[in-house]
Short mmCIF file of C-alpha atoms in Angstrom, two decimals:
data_model
loop_
_atom_site.label_atom_id
_atom_site.label_comp_id
_atom_site.label_asym_id
_atom_site.label_seq_id
_atom_site.Cartn_x
_atom_site.Cartn_y
_atom_site.Cartn_z
CA MET A 9 -11.37 5.82 0.87
CA ALA A 10 -13.67 8.73 1.50
CA ASP A 11 -16.55 6.97 -0.31
CA GLY A 12 -16.71 4.20 2.27
CA TYR A 13 -15.14 1.47 0.11
CA LEU A 14 -11.94 -0.51 0.34
CA ARG A 15 -10.34 -0.67 -3.10
CA ARG A 16 -7.79 -3.15 -4.38
CA THR A 17 -6.17 -3.98 -7.74
CA ALA A 18 -5.37 -7.47 -9.00
CA ILE A 19 -2.97 -7.70 -11.94
CA THR A 20 -3.17 -10.55 -14.43
CA ARG A 21 -2.54 -11.21 -18.12
CA PRO A 22 -5.16 -12.12 -20.73
CA ILE A 23 -4.29 -15.06 -23.02
CA LEU A 24 -4.91 -13.67 -26.52
CA THR A 25 -4.91 -14.88 -30.10
CA ASP A 26 -3.24 -12.77 -32.79
CA ASP A 27 -6.64 -11.52 -34.01
CA GLN A 28 -7.65 -10.55 -30.47
CA GLN A 29 -4.38 -8.66 -30.02
CA ASP A 30 -5.05 -6.73 -33.22
CA LEU A 31 -8.52 -5.76 -31.97
CA LEU A 32 -7.16 -4.61 -28.61
CA ASP A 33 -4.36 -2.62 -30.30
CA ALA A 34 -6.97 -0.84 -32.42
CA THR A 35 -9.12 -0.19 -29.34
CA ILE A 36 -6.17 1.28 -27.44
CA ASN A 37 -5.36 3.62 -30.34
CA GLU A 38 -8.97 4.76 -30.66
CA TRP A 39 -9.11 5.27 -26.87
CA LYS A 40 -6.07 7.56 -26.97
CA ASP A 41 -7.64 9.57 -29.78
CA ALA A 42 -10.91 9.84 -27.85
CA CYS A 43 -9.15 11.05 -24.70
CA ASN A 44 -7.15 13.61 -26.65
CA ILE A 45 -10.28 14.91 -28.41
CA SER A 46 -12.02 15.27 -25.04
CA SER A 47 -8.95 16.87 -23.50
CA ARG A 48 -8.81 19.50 -26.26
CA ILE A 49 -12.51 20.32 -25.94
CA GLY A 50 -12.32 20.51 -22.14
CA TRP A 51 -9.14 22.62 -22.27
CA ASP A 52 -10.69 25.12 -24.68
CA ALA A 53 -13.90 25.32 -22.67
CA GLY A 54 -12.23 25.36 -19.25
CA GLU A 55 -14.39 22.36 -18.28
CA THR A 56 -13.18 19.70 -15.83
CA ARG A 57 -16.48 18.22 -14.61
CA LYS A 58 -17.10 14.71 -15.92
CA THR A 59 -20.74 14.92 -16.86
CA HIS A 60 -20.37 18.40 -18.35
CA LEU A 61 -17.39 17.39 -20.48
CA GLN A 62 -19.29 14.28 -21.53
CA ASP A 63 -22.07 16.50 -22.87
CA LEU A 64 -19.55 18.67 -24.74
CA ALA A 65 -17.32 15.97 -26.24
CA TYR A 66 -19.38 12.79 -26.60
CA ASN A 67 -20.76 13.41 -30.10
CA GLU A 68 -17.39 14.35 -31.57
CA VAL A 69 -15.73 11.33 -29.94
CA ARG A 70 -18.34 9.03 -31.48
CA GLU A 71 -17.94 10.68 -34.89
CA GLU A 72 -14.14 10.70 -34.92
CA THR A 73 -13.41 7.26 -33.37
CA ARG A 74 -14.66 3.69 -33.63
CA LEU A 75 -15.35 3.38 -29.90
CA GLY A 76 -18.69 2.17 -28.64
CA SER A 77 -20.92 4.50 -26.63
CA GLN A 78 -19.80 3.39 -23.15
CA HIS A 79 -16.10 3.57 -24.02
CA ALA A 80 -16.70 7.05 -25.46
CA ILE A 81 -18.22 8.12 -22.13
CA LEU A 82 -15.31 6.62 -20.17
CA ALA A 83 -12.84 8.50 -22.40
CA THR A 84 -14.51 11.85 -21.67
CA HIS A 85 -14.38 11.07 -17.94
CA GLN A 86 -10.71 10.13 -18.19
CA ALA A 87 -9.93 13.46 -19.87
CA ALA A 88 -11.94 15.36 -17.25
CA ALA A 89 -9.93 13.74 -14.45
CA ALA A 90 -6.65 14.74 -16.15
CA LEU A 91 -7.87 18.32 -16.69
CA ASP A 92 -8.97 18.52 -13.07
CA GLY A 93 -5.47 17.44 -12.02
CA VAL A 94 -3.94 20.25 -14.07
CA GLU A 95 -6.32 22.74 -12.45
CA ALA A 96 -5.30 21.49 -9.01
CA ILE A 97 -1.61 22.10 -9.83
CA GLU A 98 -2.40 25.65 -10.95
CA ASP A 99 -4.26 26.27 -7.71
CA LEU A 100 -1.22 25.18 -5.72
CA ASP A 101 1.29 27.20 -7.74
CA GLU A 102 0.03 30.05 -9.90
CA HIS A 103 3.52 30.44 -11.44
CA TYR A 104 3.71 26.83 -12.61
CA LYS A 105 3.15 26.63 -16.38
CA THR A 106 0.68 23.89 -17.29
CA SER A 107 -0.40 22.56 -20.67
CA GLN A 108 -3.26 20.56 -22.10
CA PRO A 109 -3.06 16.90 -20.99
CA GLU A 110 -1.97 14.56 -23.77
CA PHE A 111 -2.69 10.84 -23.75
CA THR A 112 0.08 8.67 -25.19
CA SER A 113 0.15 5.58 -22.94
CA ASN A 114 -0.99 2.27 -24.41
CA THR A 115 -3.92 1.82 -22.03
CA VAL A 116 -7.70 1.67 -22.16
CA LYS A 117 -10.25 1.80 -19.33
CA TYR A 118 -12.96 -0.80 -18.76
CA ASP A 119 -15.98 -0.87 -16.48
CA THR A 120 -18.77 -3.37 -15.75
CA ARG A 121 -20.52 -2.43 -19.01
CA THR A 122 -17.46 -3.00 -21.19
CA MET A 123 -15.89 -5.94 -19.32
CA THR A 124 -17.35 -9.10 -17.78
CA LEU A 125 -15.48 -11.54 -15.50
CA PHE A 126 -16.66 -15.15 -15.54
CA ASP A 127 -16.37 -17.81 -12.85
CA ASP A 128 -14.28 -20.04 -15.13
CA GLY A 129 -11.40 -17.54 -15.06
CA SER A 130 -12.14 -15.91 -18.40
CA VAL A 131 -12.99 -12.33 -19.32
CA SER A 132 -15.05 -10.62 -22.01
CA LEU A 133 -13.74 -7.26 -23.30
CA SER A 134 -15.38 -4.71 -25.59
CA THR A 135 -13.33 -3.69 -28.63
CA VAL A 136 -13.87 -1.49 -31.68
CA ASP A 137 -15.39 -4.53 -33.39
CA GLY A 138 -17.57 -6.32 -30.87
CA ARG A 139 -16.44 -8.30 -27.84
CA ILE A 140 -13.65 -10.81 -27.41
CA ARG A 141 -13.53 -13.52 -24.76
CA CYS A 142 -10.28 -14.96 -23.46
CA ASP A 143 -8.84 -16.82 -20.48
CA LEU A 144 -6.83 -15.06 -17.78
CA ASN A 145 -3.33 -16.27 -16.95
CA LEU A 146 -3.98 -16.99 -13.25
CA PRO A 147 -1.71 -18.85 -10.79
CA ASP A 148 -2.48 -22.54 -10.31
CA GLY A 149 -4.84 -23.50 -7.49
CA ASP A 150 -5.43 -20.79 -4.94
CA ASP A 151 -1.79 -19.67 -4.70
CA GLY A 152 -2.16 -16.24 -6.30
CA TYR A 153 -3.53 -13.26 -4.42
CA GLN A 154 -5.87 -12.60 -7.38
CA HIS A 155 -8.10 -15.50 -6.30
CA GLU A 156 -9.00 -13.65 -3.09
CA TYR A 157 -10.83 -11.02 -5.13
CA LEU A 158 -12.12 -13.25 -7.91
CA THR A 159 -13.75 -15.84 -5.61
CA ASP A 160 -14.92 -13.71 -2.66
CA ASP A 161 -18.43 -12.38 -3.27
CA GLU A 162 -17.75 -9.41 -0.97
CA TRP A 163 -15.46 -7.95 -3.64
CA GLU A 164 -17.18 -6.43 -6.67
CA VAL A 165 -15.50 -5.46 -9.94
CA THR A 166 -15.10 -1.74 -10.66
CA GLU A 167 -13.18 0.27 -13.26
CA SER A 168 -10.19 -1.63 -14.60
CA THR A 169 -7.36 -0.91 -17.02
CA LEU A 170 -5.88 -2.87 -19.90
CA SER A 171 -2.31 -1.88 -20.75
CA LYS A 172 0.31 -3.00 -23.25
CA ARG A 173 3.99 -2.97 -22.28
CA ASP A 174 6.87 -4.39 -24.30
CA GLY A 175 4.45 -6.38 -26.43
CA GLU A 176 2.66 -7.91 -23.43
CA TYR A 177 -0.89 -7.19 -22.27
CA TYR A 178 -1.86 -6.70 -18.62
CA LEU A 179 -5.25 -6.35 -16.96
CA HIS A 180 -5.32 -4.27 -13.78
CA LEU A 181 -8.64 -5.45 -12.35
CA GLY A 182 -10.26 -3.03 -9.93
CA PHE A 183 -12.26 -4.37 -6.98
CA ARG A 184 -14.08 -2.77 -4.08
CA LYS A 185 -16.05 -3.79 -0.99
CA ASP A 186 -17.67 -1.95 1.89
CA LYS A 187 -15.20 -0.70 4.44
CA PRO A 188 -15.55 -2.51 7.78
CA GLU A 189 -16.40 -0.36 10.75
CA LYS A 190 -13.38 0.31 12.88
CA GLN A 191 -13.46 -2.01 15.86
CA VAL A 192 -13.18 1.01 18.15
CA GLU A 193 -16.33 2.50 16.57
CA GLN A 194 -18.25 -0.67 17.40
CA GLN A 195 -17.35 -0.41 21.09
CA GLY A 196 -18.65 1.91 23.75
CA ASP A 197 -16.39 4.16 25.77
CA ASP A 198 -16.67 1.75 28.68
CA GLU A 199 -15.10 -1.15 26.72
CA ASP A 200 -11.54 -2.36 27.28
CA ARG A 201 -9.25 -1.81 24.30
CA THR A 202 -6.08 -3.72 23.53
CA VAL A 203 -2.97 -2.15 21.99
CA LEU A 204 -0.10 -3.85 20.16
CA GLY A 205 3.15 -1.87 20.45
CA VAL A 206 5.70 -2.02 17.61
CA ASP A 207 9.32 -0.89 17.71
CA LEU A 208 11.17 -0.22 14.45
CA GLY A 209 14.89 -0.82 14.65
CA ILE A 210 18.13 -1.69 12.89
CA VAL A 211 19.05 -5.14 14.22
CA ASN A 212 15.37 -6.09 14.09
CA ILE A 213 13.31 -4.32 11.43
CA ALA A 214 10.26 -4.65 13.68
CA THR A 215 9.57 -5.99 17.18
CA THR A 216 6.14 -6.26 18.83
CA SER A 217 5.10 -6.09 22.46
CA THR A 218 3.98 -9.71 22.05
CA ALA A 219 7.62 -10.72 21.40
CA TYR A 220 7.56 -11.15 17.62
CA PHE A 221 11.02 -10.26 16.25
CA ALA A 222 11.51 -9.56 12.52
CA SER A 223 15.25 -9.82 12.04
CA GLY A 224 16.81 -7.31 9.68
CA ARG A 225 20.00 -9.34 9.22
CA GLU A 226 19.10 -11.02 5.93
CA LEU A 227 17.61 -7.81 4.53
CA ARG A 228 20.81 -5.90 5.34
CA HIS A 229 22.97 -8.67 3.89
CA GLN A 230 21.03 -8.82 0.62
CA HIS A 231 20.97 -5.02 0.33
CA ARG A 232 24.76 -4.83 0.83
CA GLU A 233 25.26 -7.55 -1.79
CA PHE A 234 23.10 -5.74 -4.32
CA GLU A 235 24.97 -2.49 -3.61
CA ARG A 236 28.39 -4.16 -3.98
CA ILE A 237 27.53 -5.83 -7.30
CA ARG A 238 25.82 -2.66 -8.56
CA GLY A 239 28.96 -0.62 -7.74
CA ASN A 240 31.21 -3.05 -9.64
CA LEU A 241 28.93 -2.97 -12.68
CA GLN A 242 28.75 0.83 -12.65
CA GLN A 243 32.56 0.94 -12.80
CA THR A 244 32.44 -1.31 -15.87
CA GLY A 245 30.21 1.21 -17.64
CA THR A 246 29.19 -0.99 -20.60
CA GLN A 247 25.67 -1.24 -22.06
CA SER A 248 25.56 -4.87 -20.95
CA ALA A 249 26.43 -3.81 -17.39
CA HIS A 250 23.69 -1.17 -17.47
CA ARG A 251 21.11 -3.78 -18.55
CA THR A 252 22.29 -6.09 -15.77
CA ILE A 253 21.90 -3.28 -13.22
CA GLN A 254 18.32 -2.70 -14.36
CA GLN A 255 17.53 -6.41 -14.08
CA MET A 256 19.14 -6.54 -10.64
CA SER A 257 17.14 -3.54 -9.44
CA GLY A 258 13.93 -5.33 -10.39
CA ARG A 259 14.98 -8.48 -8.53
CA GLU A 260 16.01 -6.47 -5.48
CA SER A 261 12.71 -4.56 -5.42
CA ARG A 262 10.70 -7.78 -5.67
CA TYR A 263 12.74 -9.48 -2.95
CA LEU A 264 12.51 -6.55 -0.53
CA ARG A 265 8.82 -6.03 -1.20
CA ASP A 266 8.12 -9.72 -0.52
CA GLN A 267 10.12 -9.72 2.71
CA LEU A 268 8.47 -6.57 4.05
CA HIS A 269 5.02 -7.89 3.12
CA GLN A 270 5.79 -10.93 5.28
CA VAL A 271 6.79 -8.68 8.20
CA ALA A 272 3.59 -6.63 7.86
CA ASN A 273 1.49 -9.80 7.64
CA GLN A 274 3.06 -11.15 10.83
CA ILE A 275 2.41 -7.89 12.70
CA LEU A 276 -1.25 -8.13 11.65
CA GLU A 277 -1.32 -11.77 12.76
CA GLU A 278 -0.01 -10.75 16.19
CA ALA A 279 -2.75 -8.13 16.42
CA ARG A 280 -5.44 -10.65 15.45
CA THR A 281 -4.13 -13.36 17.76
CA HIS A 282 -4.15 -11.03 20.76
CA ASP A 283 -7.47 -9.33 19.88
CA CYS A 284 -5.89 -5.90 19.42
CA GLU A 285 -7.99 -2.97 18.21
CA PHE A 286 -4.92 -0.69 17.90
CA ILE A 287 -1.39 -1.03 16.54
CA ALA A 288 0.94 1.67 17.85
CA PHE A 289 4.13 2.78 16.07
CA GLU A 290 6.61 5.48 16.92
CA ASN A 291 6.26 8.67 14.90
CA LEU A 292 8.20 8.19 11.66
CA LYS A 293 9.42 11.78 11.66
CA HIS A 294 11.61 10.81 14.60
CA ILE A 295 13.10 7.93 12.62
CA ARG A 296 14.16 10.29 9.82
CA GLU A 297 15.70 12.74 12.28
CA ARG A 298 17.63 10.25 14.38
CA ALA A 299 18.98 8.06 11.57
CA PRO A 300 22.22 9.15 9.82
CA PRO A 301 22.36 9.15 6.02
CA VAL A 302 23.95 5.67 5.97
CA LYS A 303 20.71 4.36 7.46
CA GLU A 304 18.53 5.60 4.60
CA PHE A 305 17.79 2.00 3.65
CA HIS A 306 16.35 1.33 7.10
CA GLN A 307 14.27 4.50 6.98
CA TRP A 308 12.83 3.32 3.69
CA ALA A 309 12.17 -0.19 5.04
CA HIS A 310 10.45 1.22 8.15
CA ARG A 311 8.26 3.48 6.05
CA GLN A 312 7.30 0.52 3.84
CA VAL A 313 6.40 -1.66 6.83
CA VAL A 314 4.20 1.05 8.34
CA ASP A 315 2.48 1.75 5.00
CA LEU A 316 1.81 -1.96 4.48
CA VAL A 317 0.46 -2.43 8.00
CA GLU A 318 -1.81 0.61 7.62
CA TYR A 319 -3.09 -0.73 4.29
CA LYS A 320 -3.74 -4.23 5.64
CA ALA A 321 -5.09 -3.09 9.04
CA ASP A 322 -7.68 -0.89 7.33
CA ALA A 323 -9.27 -4.01 5.83
CA GLU A 324 -9.36 -5.64 9.28
CA GLY A 325 -10.98 -2.68 11.06
CA ILE A 326 -7.83 -2.18 13.16
CA SER A 327 -6.59 1.36 13.82
CA VAL A 328 -2.93 2.31 13.38
CA GLU A 329 -1.74 5.08 15.70
CA PHE A 330 1.53 6.94 16.31
CA VAL A 331 3.21 8.14 19.49
CA ASP A 332 6.13 10.36 20.41
CA PRO A 333 9.07 7.95 20.76
CA LYS A 334 11.02 10.12 23.21
CA ASN A 335 12.78 7.90 25.78
CA THR A 336 11.11 4.69 24.56
CA SER A 337 14.56 3.09 24.31
CA ARG A 338 15.70 4.38 27.74
CA ARG A 339 12.62 3.90 29.96
CA CYS A 340 12.25 0.75 32.04
CA PRO A 341 8.79 -0.74 31.36
CA GLU A 342 8.85 -2.45 34.77
CA CYS A 343 9.54 0.45 37.12
CA GLY A 344 9.49 3.52 34.87
CA HIS A 345 13.09 4.59 35.61
CA THR A 346 14.48 6.49 32.60
CA SER A 347 18.21 6.87 32.01
CA ASP A 348 20.83 6.67 29.24
CA GLY A 349 22.60 4.15 31.45
CA ASN A 350 19.73 1.68 31.06
CA ARG A 351 20.82 0.96 27.49
CA VAL A 352 23.85 -1.23 28.14
CA ARG A 353 24.45 -2.14 24.50
CA GLN A 354 22.62 -1.84 21.16
CA ALA A 355 20.57 -4.97 21.81
CA GLU A 356 20.60 -5.10 25.62
CA PHE A 357 18.62 -3.18 28.24
CA GLU A 358 19.32 -3.32 31.99
CA CYS A 359 17.53 -0.98 34.37
CA GLU A 360 19.88 0.86 36.73
CA SER A 361 17.09 1.11 39.30
CA CYS A 362 15.31 -2.28 39.47
CA GLY A 363 17.84 -4.43 37.59
CA ALA A 364 15.32 -5.72 35.01
CA THR A 365 17.10 -7.03 31.90
CA GLN A 366 15.42 -7.45 28.50
CA ASN A 367 16.08 -7.22 24.78
CA ALA A 368 16.31 -3.51 23.96
CA ASP A 369 13.97 -3.70 20.96
CA TYR A 370 11.37 -5.55 23.04
CA VAL A 371 11.60 -2.80 25.64
CA GLY A 372 11.03 -0.23 22.90
CA ALA A 373 7.94 -2.09 21.61
CA LYS A 374 6.40 -2.25 25.08
CA ASN A 375 7.11 1.42 25.74
CA VAL A 376 5.60 2.48 22.38
CA GLY A 377 2.43 0.51 23.11
CA TRP A 378 2.34 1.65 26.75
CA ARG A 379 2.54 5.28 25.69
CA TYR A 380 -0.59 4.86 23.59
CA VAL A 381 -2.35 3.03 26.45
CA ARG A 382 -1.63 5.94 28.75
CA ARG A 383 -2.85 8.41 26.13
CA GLY A 384 -6.27 6.71 26.37
CA LEU A 385 -6.33 7.33 30.12
CA GLN A 386 -6.18 11.07 29.52
CA SER A 387 -9.44 11.07 27.54
CA SER A 388 -12.36 12.37 29.58
CA ARG A 389 -14.74 10.20 27.53
CA ARG A 390 -13.00 6.91 28.29
CA THR A 391 -14.20 4.83 31.23
CA GLY A 392 -12.93 1.41 30.15
CA ASP A 393 -9.32 0.26 30.50
CA SER A 394 -6.87 0.28 27.62
CA GLN A 395 -4.38 -2.55 27.87
CA LEU A 396 -1.08 -3.48 26.31
CA ALA A 397 -0.82 -6.86 24.60
CA LEU A 398 2.11 -8.99 25.80
CA LYS A 399 3.16 -12.48 24.80
CA SER A 400 1.42 -14.20 27.71
CA GLY A 401 -1.33 -11.74 28.62
CA THR A 402 -2.04 -8.03 28.95
CA VAL A 403 -1.03 -5.26 31.30
CA THR A 404 -3.26 -2.36 32.32
CA PRO A 405 -2.57 0.76 34.38
CA ASN A 406 -5.27 -0.15 36.90
CA ARG A 407 -5.13 -3.95 37.15
CA GLY A 408 -1.50 -4.61 36.32
CA PHE A 409 -0.55 -7.83 34.48
CA VAL A 410 -3.43 -10.12 33.52
CA PRO A 411 -2.34 -13.54 32.17
CA SER A 412 -4.04 -14.91 29.07
CA ASP A 413 -6.49 -17.79 29.47
#
């Protein structure tokens, strides 16, 4: 984030009595009215700045709704943000017809003045008639990711959102903490820097230069199964089949998301274990260009893995970089000989020049990482060595292979 904070959202459900639900429903309705009042005033005045719209709309919001003063302020800010978004669209396309933002979603914003989290796992929420206090439906023990933010003092609560969907209430709790300095910013130009290379492939979704292989076999199998069943249901064409397809899509999304999170976590673990300050991927534009339409699933999976690694690496102070992948599957990492003939089969690499044989994806991972290492050599400011992390040590352009302790 440009403001120097890492921001995360933890989703949980408040456990509510019937009376508490009624109060929250009334608060949500008043919130929508307040946002729409502010939107109208800002639209008529051409005002998108938060504090200025607050000055214009606050009194009317207080007169026309039952919201407390802080919720009235938050509503004017919410409307200003929506109006600013409309203005941005108009700036991009002067022919695009825009209209006054309208608020219809069953949501309401909270901040530290209107919501309080307690150490016992409960929350206090402002409503149109005082505050309510209720427990949060949190996973048992420390299993849920929410506990990371609720129990770590480094994370502080920020603006959050309460929403109602299909009769259920959800709290999207906002947290933030100071962004760690990038590890590379903490080092001088004379420091050695270690790079983890990552190859993105078909047989293996991801392979690292430290010899971690994330097989894509089960992902492909499950995706094909979902596609086969979905196709059969679509041919049926009944309402029941349509509902089943929707349920299946949700299960598939959750399964794939969980599997790719595990891959991203393991890549980060490899980087931590081998003290890497950089993770190098091939440029994703190349993946889109080289993959035929039937490989769209793999393009999507690769994009997800990279996005997840970038997101997680940011919190660790590790930089994610990209390199031109040209010849990374055909170059021998041992002697540098580059030839189409080096790629014997999809999964097998054998150098025509020196005879070195390795897994083809592992070769790709080493070449991706090596390309970023060599990029560092071309910097006039760099005096330290960059080095590529391998399973049993590192390799540098100047010192060659250095075994780990």
